[in-house]
Coordinates of C-alpha atoms in Angstrom, one line a residue:
M1 CA -27.9 12.1 -144.0
K2 CA -25.7 10.9 -141.1
T3 CA -25.7 7.2 -140.1
F4 CA -27.2 6.5 -136.7
L5 CA -24.6 6.3 -133.9
D6 CA -21.7 6.9 -136.2
E7 CA -18.3 8.1 -134.9
N8 CA -19.5 11.7 -134.8
F9 CA -22.8 10.9 -133.0
L10 CA -24.1 14.1 -131.2
L11 CA -21.1 16.0 -132.6
H12 CA -22.5 18.5 -135.1
N13 CA -19.5 20.4 -136.3
K14 CA -15.8 20.0 -136.8
T15 CA -14.8 21.8 -133.7
A16 CA -17.0 19.6 -131.5
V17 CA -15.3 16.5 -133.2
Q18 CA -11.9 17.9 -132.4
L19 CA -12.7 18.7 -128.8
Y20 CA -14.2 15.3 -128.2
Y21 CA -11.4 13.2 -129.8
D22 CA -8.5 15.3 -128.8
Y23 CA -9.6 16.0 -125.2
A24 CA -12.7 14.3 -123.8
E25 CA -12.8 10.7 -125.2
K26 CA -9.8 9.1 -123.5
M27 CA -10.2 10.7 -120.0
P28 CA -10.7 8.2 -117.1
I29 CA -14.1 8.0 -115.4
I30 CA -14.8 9.1 -111.9
D31 CA -18.1 7.7 -110.8
Y32 CA -18.7 9.5 -107.6
H33 CA -22.3 8.4 -107.2
C34 CA -23.8 5.1 -108.2
H35 CA -25.7 2.1 -106.9
L36 CA -23.4 -0.7 -108.1
S37 CA -23.2 -3.8 -105.9
P38 CA -19.9 -3.9 -103.9
Q39 CA -20.5 -7.6 -103.4
Q40 CA -20.5 -8.2 -107.2
I41 CA -17.4 -6.2 -107.6
A42 CA -15.6 -7.9 -104.7
N43 CA -16.5 -11.3 -106.0
D44 CA -15.7 -10.3 -109.6
A45 CA -19.1 -11.6 -110.6
R46 CA -19.8 -13.0 -114.1
F47 CA -23.3 -12.8 -115.7
S48 CA -24.5 -15.7 -117.7
T49 CA -27.0 -13.7 -119.6
I50 CA -27.3 -10.0 -120.8
T51 CA -30.7 -10.0 -119.0
Q52 CA -28.9 -10.4 -115.7
V53 CA -26.6 -7.5 -116.2
W54 CA -28.9 -5.3 -118.2
L55 CA -32.5 -5.8 -117.0
Y56 CA -32.3 -6.9 -113.4
G57 CA -33.0 -3.9 -111.2
D58 CA -33.3 -1.4 -114.1
H59 CA -36.5 0.5 -113.4
Y60 CA -35.9 2.7 -116.4
K61 CA -36.4 -0.2 -118.7
W62 CA -39.3 -1.6 -116.7
R63 CA -41.2 1.6 -116.9
A64 CA -40.8 1.6 -120.7
M65 CA -41.9 -2.0 -121.0
R66 CA -44.9 -1.4 -118.8
T67 CA -45.9 1.6 -120.9
N68 CA -45.5 -0.5 -124.0
G69 CA -48.1 -3.0 -122.6
V70 CA -45.6 -5.6 -121.4
S71 CA -46.8 -7.8 -118.5
E72 CA -45.0 -7.4 -115.2
M73 CA -43.9 -11.1 -115.4
Y74 CA -41.4 -9.9 -118.0
C75 CA -40.1 -7.0 -115.9
T76 CA -39.8 -8.2 -112.3
G77 CA -41.7 -11.5 -112.6
N78 CA -40.7 -15.1 -113.0
A79 CA -40.3 -15.2 -116.8
S80 CA -37.1 -16.6 -118.1
D81 CA -34.1 -14.4 -118.8
K82 CA -34.5 -15.0 -122.5
E83 CA -38.2 -14.2 -122.4
K84 CA -37.5 -10.9 -120.6
F85 CA -34.8 -9.9 -123.0
L86 CA -37.1 -10.6 -126.0
Q87 CA -39.8 -8.4 -124.5
W88 CA -37.3 -5.6 -123.9
A89 CA -36.0 -6.0 -127.5
A90 CA -39.6 -5.8 -128.8
T91 CA -40.0 -2.6 -126.7
V92 CA -36.8 -0.9 -127.9
P93 CA -38.2 0.3 -131.3
Y94 CA -40.9 2.1 -129.4
T95 CA -38.4 4.0 -127.3
L96 CA -37.4 6.3 -130.2
R97 CA -36.4 9.8 -128.8
N98 CA -36.3 8.4 -125.2
P99 CA -32.7 8.3 -124.0
L100 CA -33.1 4.6 -123.5
Y101 CA -32.8 4.2 -127.3
H102 CA -29.4 5.9 -127.3
W103 CA -28.1 4.2 -124.2
T104 CA -29.2 0.8 -125.3
H105 CA -27.4 1.0 -128.6
L106 CA -24.3 2.7 -127.2
E107 CA -24.0 -0.1 -124.6
L108 CA -24.4 -2.8 -127.2
K109 CA -21.8 -1.1 -129.4
R110 CA -19.2 -0.3 -126.7
Y111 CA -19.3 -3.5 -124.7
F112 CA -20.2 -6.1 -127.3
G113 CA -19.2 -4.6 -130.7
I114 CA -22.8 -4.7 -131.9
N115 CA -23.8 -2.2 -134.6
D116 CA -27.2 -3.7 -135.4
I117 CA -30.5 -2.1 -134.2
L118 CA -32.1 -4.1 -131.4
N119 CA -35.6 -5.2 -132.2
E120 CA -37.7 -8.3 -132.3
H121 CA -36.0 -9.5 -135.5
S122 CA -32.4 -9.1 -134.3
A123 CA -33.1 -10.1 -130.6
E124 CA -32.2 -13.8 -130.8
K125 CA -28.8 -13.2 -132.5
I126 CA -27.9 -10.3 -130.2
Y127 CA -28.9 -12.3 -127.1
E128 CA -26.7 -15.3 -128.0
H129 CA -23.8 -13.0 -129.0
C130 CA -23.8 -11.1 -125.8
N131 CA -24.2 -14.2 -123.6
A132 CA -21.3 -15.8 -125.3
L133 CA -19.1 -12.8 -124.5
L134 CA -20.4 -12.4 -121.0
N135 CA -19.3 -16.0 -120.2
Q136 CA -15.7 -15.2 -121.0
P137 CA -13.3 -14.0 -118.3
D138 CA -12.8 -10.7 -120.0
Y139 CA -16.5 -9.8 -119.1
S140 CA -16.2 -10.2 -115.4
V141 CA -17.4 -7.2 -113.3
K142 CA -13.9 -6.0 -112.6
N143 CA -12.9 -6.3 -116.3
L144 CA -16.1 -4.4 -117.3
L145 CA -14.8 -1.5 -115.1
R146 CA -11.4 -1.8 -116.6
K147 CA -12.8 -1.8 -120.1
M148 CA -14.5 1.5 -119.5
N149 CA -11.3 3.2 -118.0
V150 CA -13.0 3.7 -114.6
Y151 CA -10.7 5.5 -112.2
T152 CA -12.8 5.5 -109.0
V153 CA -16.3 4.3 -107.9
C154 CA -18.4 5.5 -105.0
T155 CA -21.2 3.1 -104.1
T156 CA -24.2 4.0 -101.9
D157 CA -24.2 2.5 -98.5
D158 CA -26.5 2.6 -95.4
P159 CA -24.8 3.4 -92.1
V160 CA -25.7 -0.2 -90.9
D161 CA -24.0 -1.8 -93.9
T162 CA -21.1 -3.9 -92.8
L163 CA -18.8 -2.7 -95.7
E164 CA -17.4 -6.2 -95.7
Y165 CA -17.1 -6.2 -99.5
H166 CA -15.3 -2.9 -99.5
Q167 CA -12.9 -4.5 -96.9
K168 CA -12.4 -7.5 -99.3
L169 CA -11.7 -5.2 -102.2
K170 CA -9.2 -3.3 -100.1
A171 CA -7.5 -6.6 -99.0
D172 CA -7.4 -7.8 -102.5
S173 CA -5.7 -4.6 -103.7
F174 CA -8.1 -4.1 -106.6
E175 CA -6.5 -1.2 -108.5
I176 CA -9.7 0.7 -109.0
P177 CA -10.7 2.2 -105.7
I178 CA -14.3 1.2 -104.8
L179 CA -15.2 3.5 -102.0
P180 CA -18.4 3.6 -99.8
A181 CA -20.6 6.7 -99.5
F182 CA -22.6 7.3 -96.3
R183 CA -26.3 7.4 -97.1
P184 CA -28.3 7.8 -93.8
D185 CA -31.8 8.3 -95.2
N186 CA -33.2 5.5 -93.1
A187 CA -31.9 7.0 -89.9
M188 CA -34.1 10.1 -90.6
N189 CA -37.2 8.3 -91.7
V190 CA -39.5 8.5 -88.7
A191 CA -42.9 8.4 -90.5
D192 CA -43.3 4.7 -89.5
P193 CA -42.3 4.0 -85.9
E194 CA -42.1 0.2 -86.5
K195 CA -39.7 0.5 -89.4
F196 CA -37.7 3.2 -87.6
N197 CA -37.3 1.1 -84.5
A198 CA -36.3 -1.9 -86.5
Y199 CA -33.6 0.3 -88.0
V200 CA -32.5 1.3 -84.5
K201 CA -32.2 -2.4 -83.6
K202 CA -29.9 -2.9 -86.6
L203 CA -27.8 0.1 -85.5
E204 CA -27.5 -1.3 -82.0
S205 CA -26.5 -4.7 -83.4
I206 CA -23.7 -3.4 -85.7
T207 CA -22.3 -0.9 -83.2
N208 CA -22.9 -2.9 -80.0
I209 CA -24.2 0.3 -78.5
S210 CA -27.4 0.2 -76.5
I211 CA -29.8 3.0 -77.7
S212 CA -32.3 4.4 -75.3
S213 CA -32.0 8.1 -76.0
F214 CA -31.3 10.5 -78.8
D215 CA -27.8 11.0 -77.6
D216 CA -27.2 7.2 -77.8
F217 CA -28.7 7.3 -81.3
L218 CA -26.3 10.0 -82.4
Y219 CA -23.4 8.3 -80.8
A220 CA -24.1 5.1 -82.6
L221 CA -24.5 6.9 -86.0
Q222 CA -21.3 8.8 -85.4
N223 CA -19.6 5.5 -84.7
R224 CA -20.6 4.4 -88.1
H225 CA -19.6 7.7 -89.7
D226 CA -16.1 7.2 -88.2
F227 CA -16.0 3.6 -89.4
F228 CA -16.9 4.6 -92.9
A229 CA -14.1 7.2 -92.8
S230 CA -11.7 4.4 -91.8
M231 CA -12.8 2.5 -94.9
G232 CA -11.9 5.4 -97.2
C233 CA -15.3 7.1 -97.3
S234 CA -15.2 10.8 -98.0
V235 CA -18.6 11.3 -99.4
S236 CA -22.1 11.4 -97.9
D237 CA -25.3 11.3 -99.9
H238 CA -29.0 12.2 -99.0
G239 CA -32.0 11.3 -101.1
L240 CA -34.7 13.7 -99.9
E241 CA -38.0 15.0 -101.2
E242 CA -36.9 18.4 -100.0
I243 CA -34.4 20.0 -97.6
Y244 CA -35.5 20.3 -94.0
A245 CA -34.6 23.4 -92.0
E246 CA -37.1 23.8 -89.2
D247 CA -36.1 25.5 -86.0
F248 CA -35.7 23.1 -83.1
T249 CA -34.2 22.8 -79.6
G250 CA -32.3 20.0 -78.2
S251 CA -35.0 19.2 -75.7
E252 CA -37.6 19.0 -78.5
I253 CA -35.5 16.5 -80.4
D254 CA -35.0 14.4 -77.3
S255 CA -38.7 14.3 -76.7
I256 CA -39.5 13.5 -80.4
F257 CA -37.0 10.6 -80.4
N258 CA -38.4 9.2 -77.1
K259 CA -41.9 9.4 -78.6
V260 CA -41.1 7.5 -81.8
H261 CA -38.8 5.1 -80.0
A262 CA -41.8 4.2 -77.8
G263 CA -43.7 3.3 -81.0
K264 CA -45.8 6.4 -81.2
H265 CA -46.6 8.2 -84.4
L266 CA -45.2 11.7 -84.9
N267 CA -47.1 14.5 -86.5
E268 CA -45.8 16.3 -89.5
V269 CA -44.1 19.1 -87.5
E270 CA -42.3 16.7 -85.3
Q271 CA -41.1 14.7 -88.3
R272 CA -39.7 17.8 -90.0
K273 CA -38.0 19.0 -86.8
F274 CA -36.3 15.6 -86.4
K275 CA -35.2 15.5 -90.0
S276 CA -33.8 19.0 -89.7
A277 CA -31.8 18.1 -86.6
M278 CA -30.4 15.0 -88.2
L279 CA -29.3 16.9 -91.4
V280 CA -27.4 19.4 -89.3
H281 CA -25.6 16.7 -87.3
F282 CA -24.7 14.8 -90.5
A283 CA -23.5 17.9 -92.2
E284 CA -21.3 18.9 -89.2
W285 CA -19.7 15.5 -89.1
D286 CA -19.0 15.8 -92.9
W287 CA -17.4 19.2 -92.4
E288 CA -15.2 17.9 -89.5
K289 CA -13.8 15.1 -91.7
G290 CA -13.5 17.2 -94.9
W291 CA -16.1 15.1 -96.7
V292 CA -18.2 16.1 -99.7
Q293 CA -21.9 16.1 -99.0
Q294 CA -24.5 15.5 -101.7
Y295 CA -28.2 16.3 -101.6
H296 CA -30.6 14.7 -104.2
L297 CA -33.8 16.7 -104.0
G298 CA -37.2 16.6 -105.6
A299 CA -38.2 13.0 -106.2
L300 CA -41.8 12.1 -105.4
R301 CA -41.3 8.4 -104.6
N302 CA -43.5 5.3 -104.4
N303 CA -46.6 6.9 -106.1
N304 CA -48.2 3.5 -106.8
T305 CA -49.0 2.2 -103.4
R306 CA -50.4 -1.1 -104.8
M307 CA -47.2 -1.9 -106.6
L308 CA -45.1 -0.7 -103.7
K309 CA -46.8 -3.3 -101.5
T310 CA -46.2 -5.9 -104.2
L311 CA -42.6 -5.1 -105.3
G312 CA -41.1 -2.7 -102.8
P313 CA -39.3 0.6 -103.4
D314 CA -37.0 1.4 -106.4
T315 CA -39.0 -0.6 -108.8
G316 CA -40.1 2.2 -111.1
W317 CA -43.0 4.1 -109.5
D318 CA -41.3 7.4 -108.8
S319 CA -41.7 10.7 -110.5
I320 CA -40.7 14.4 -110.4
G321 CA -42.1 16.3 -107.5
D322 CA -42.9 20.0 -107.2
F323 CA -41.6 20.8 -103.8
K324 CA -40.7 24.4 -102.9
Y325 CA -37.4 24.3 -101.1
G326 CA -35.6 27.6 -102.0
K327 CA -36.0 29.2 -98.6
S328 CA -35.3 26.1 -96.6
L329 CA -32.2 25.3 -98.6
S330 CA -30.9 28.8 -98.1
K331 CA -31.6 28.6 -94.4
F332 CA -29.9 25.2 -94.0
L333 CA -26.8 26.1 -95.9
G334 CA -26.8 29.5 -94.2
K335 CA -26.8 28.0 -90.8
L336 CA -23.8 25.8 -91.6
D337 CA -22.0 28.7 -93.2
N338 CA -22.6 31.0 -90.2
D339 CA -21.1 28.4 -87.9
D340 CA -18.2 27.9 -90.4
R341 CA -19.2 24.2 -90.8
L342 CA -20.3 24.1 -94.4
A343 CA -18.6 21.2 -96.2
K344 CA -18.1 21.0 -99.9
T345 CA -21.6 20.4 -101.2
I346 CA -23.3 19.1 -104.4
L347 CA -26.9 19.9 -105.0
Y348 CA -29.1 18.0 -107.4
N349 CA -32.6 18.8 -108.4
L350 CA -35.1 16.5 -110.2
N351 CA -37.6 19.2 -111.3
P352 CA -36.1 21.1 -114.2
A353 CA -38.1 24.2 -113.1
D354 CA -35.6 24.4 -110.2
N355 CA -32.5 24.6 -112.5
E356 CA -32.1 28.3 -112.1
L357 CA -32.8 28.1 -108.4
M358 CA -30.0 25.7 -107.9
A359 CA -27.6 27.5 -110.3
T360 CA -28.1 30.7 -108.3
M361 CA -28.2 29.1 -104.8
I362 CA -24.7 27.7 -105.1
G363 CA -23.3 31.2 -105.7
N364 CA -24.7 32.3 -102.3
F365 CA -22.2 30.0 -100.5
N366 CA -19.2 29.8 -102.7
D367 CA -16.7 31.6 -100.4
G368 CA -13.5 31.5 -102.3
S369 CA -11.9 28.9 -100.1
V370 CA -12.2 26.1 -102.7
A371 CA -12.9 26.4 -106.4
G372 CA -16.5 25.3 -107.0
K373 CA -17.0 24.5 -103.3
I374 CA -20.8 24.4 -103.8
Q375 CA -21.8 22.5 -106.9
F376 CA -24.9 22.3 -109.1
G377 CA -24.9 18.6 -109.7
A378 CA -25.2 16.8 -113.0
A379 CA -28.7 16.4 -114.6
W380 CA -30.2 13.6 -112.5
W381 CA -32.5 10.7 -113.0
F382 CA -35.4 11.8 -115.3
L383 CA -33.2 14.7 -116.4
D384 CA -30.3 12.4 -117.3
Q385 CA -30.8 12.8 -121.1
K386 CA -29.7 15.2 -123.8
D387 CA -32.3 17.9 -123.2
G388 CA -31.8 17.7 -119.4
M389 CA -28.1 17.8 -119.6
V390 CA -28.0 20.8 -122.0
K391 CA -30.5 22.7 -119.8
Q392 CA -28.5 22.0 -116.6
M393 CA -25.2 23.1 -118.2
N394 CA -26.8 26.2 -119.7
A395 CA -28.2 27.2 -116.4
L396 CA -24.9 26.6 -114.7
S397 CA -23.1 28.5 -117.5
N398 CA -25.4 31.5 -117.3
M399 CA -25.4 31.9 -113.5
G400 CA -22.2 30.2 -112.4
L401 CA -19.0 28.7 -113.8
L402 CA -19.4 25.6 -116.0
S403 CA -15.6 25.5 -116.1
R404 CA -15.6 24.4 -112.4
F405 CA -18.3 21.7 -112.8
V406 CA -17.4 18.3 -111.4
G407 CA -19.2 16.6 -114.3
M408 CA -21.0 13.4 -114.9
L409 CA -21.9 10.3 -112.8
T410 CA -23.8 7.2 -113.6
D411 CA -26.3 6.9 -110.7
S412 CA -26.9 3.4 -112.0
R413 CA -27.3 -0.1 -110.8
S414 CA -25.9 -1.6 -114.0
F415 CA -22.3 -2.3 -114.9
L416 CA -23.1 -1.5 -118.5
S417 CA -24.0 2.1 -117.8
Y418 CA -20.6 3.7 -118.3
P419 CA -21.3 4.9 -121.9
R420 CA -23.5 7.5 -120.2
H421 CA -20.2 9.4 -119.6
E422 CA -19.5 9.2 -123.3
Y423 CA -23.0 10.5 -124.0
F424 CA -22.4 13.4 -121.6
R425 CA -19.0 14.2 -123.0
R426 CA -20.2 14.3 -126.6
I427 CA -23.0 16.7 -125.6
L428 CA -20.5 18.9 -123.7
C429 CA -18.1 19.1 -126.6
N430 CA -20.9 19.9 -129.0
L431 CA -22.1 22.8 -126.8
F432 CA -18.6 24.4 -126.9
G433 CA -18.1 23.5 -130.5
E434 CA -21.3 25.1 -131.7
E435 CA -20.5 28.4 -129.9
I436 CA -16.9 28.5 -131.1
E437 CA -18.1 28.0 -134.7
N438 CA -20.8 30.6 -134.2
G439 CA -18.2 33.1 -133.0
E440 CA -19.8 33.2 -129.5
L441 CA -16.6 31.8 -128.0
P442 CA -13.0 32.4 -129.1
N443 CA -11.3 29.7 -131.3
D444 CA -8.9 29.0 -128.4
I445 CA -8.8 25.2 -128.6
P446 CA -6.0 24.7 -126.1
W447 CA -7.8 26.6 -123.4
I448 CA -11.3 25.3 -124.1
G449 CA -9.8 21.8 -124.4
K450 CA -8.4 22.2 -120.9
V451 CA -11.8 23.2 -119.7
I452 CA -13.2 20.0 -121.3
L453 CA -10.5 17.9 -119.6
D454 CA -11.3 19.5 -116.2
I455 CA -15.1 18.9 -116.5
C456 CA -14.6 15.3 -117.7
F457 CA -12.0 14.4 -115.0
Y458 CA -9.7 16.8 -113.2
N459 CA -12.3 18.9 -111.4
A460 CA -13.8 15.8 -109.8
K461 CA -10.4 14.4 -109.0
N462 CA -9.3 17.6 -107.2
Y463 CA -12.7 18.2 -105.6
F464 CA -12.9 14.8 -103.9
N465 CA -9.2 14.8 -103.2
W466 CA -8.7 11.4 -105.0

């Protein structure tokens, strides 16, 4: 019987072990999509408790705690940091077979040298040990990134963000590039006229451009797109339920903008047309600048309206949706391709039923101009676990080229999430190792080792031109 989380964790044969330790383990990390705080990085923040770095903002853990019968006061409420940690520690034993169990113990081991199992009996000792380390200079945010051999980070930033902390990082010459990513979801959200117009006011304020028409609106957004580019941004990102590809005319979009800008509610058709128009404009700007565009599709967000009103979004009330977007995705990408304005694109799905759809869709628009121009993105959010990763990579292998895959990202708000890259790399090496030992792949370790290196690092480095 193997020991839990031993040195060969998730590596089930000798070839997998060789691939991991000779090739994957020491590669730097490119985190091309995450939700880390640029402010905390720029200020080289230190955390006084593990609760602050581990539990604040982590809706994965909150969902598990709620499911385990833990009161909200210990998740997002006013309980003390220690009380929250103890409640999480008491929940951990019940997370067996949930990826949280693996992530939790990997993070304790890699950052804090802890090999004990976290539970209510070990909680006090682990809490004090971690806090003592976190209060040392070696555990500042910048040093946590250095500790994990992070090469580049892309944060997620709204067009109206000032990027002042990215400017500070640039001025301070921090050796790990912390780059912004352009996330214009709020500029497309016209369901609530009041919220949309409040956003327009913010856009006016930061650009000093008066907005009274759709052309003004576009001009102001493009101003921000240009500014992001000047700050080193080369990536956009969109978090959408589905892709929008309705037919529209310029006059229709002008009228729709005027209507919502006047505070009137739009019907469903008008909303979809507006979103479709915005996606095309954003995509064309990305193409003009040579950016990479990312589309995260399929999340059914904010299902619990009672808790949304209480806590706001991104607090753990989202789920997998069952949207049908094959035709619209084909139409959207096809329009850009027909106009020769299709940028490098990464597509992520949240519903595993769409794996094969995505894996085949990318092949429709890979035109030979760039290796892996259209990517099937890493298993995302609820699929960011062993089974989800294996299924995503199998679908990509069967219907595309896994060897050209740009690999893993954290998509996290926590500075302790980087062992997820190790988790992914072990699973990747085990996939190849098993098939080599079964005679399904040749025993060509130098070549397959190169493929491993590429998926872990070089593909992303070349794809993003970093």
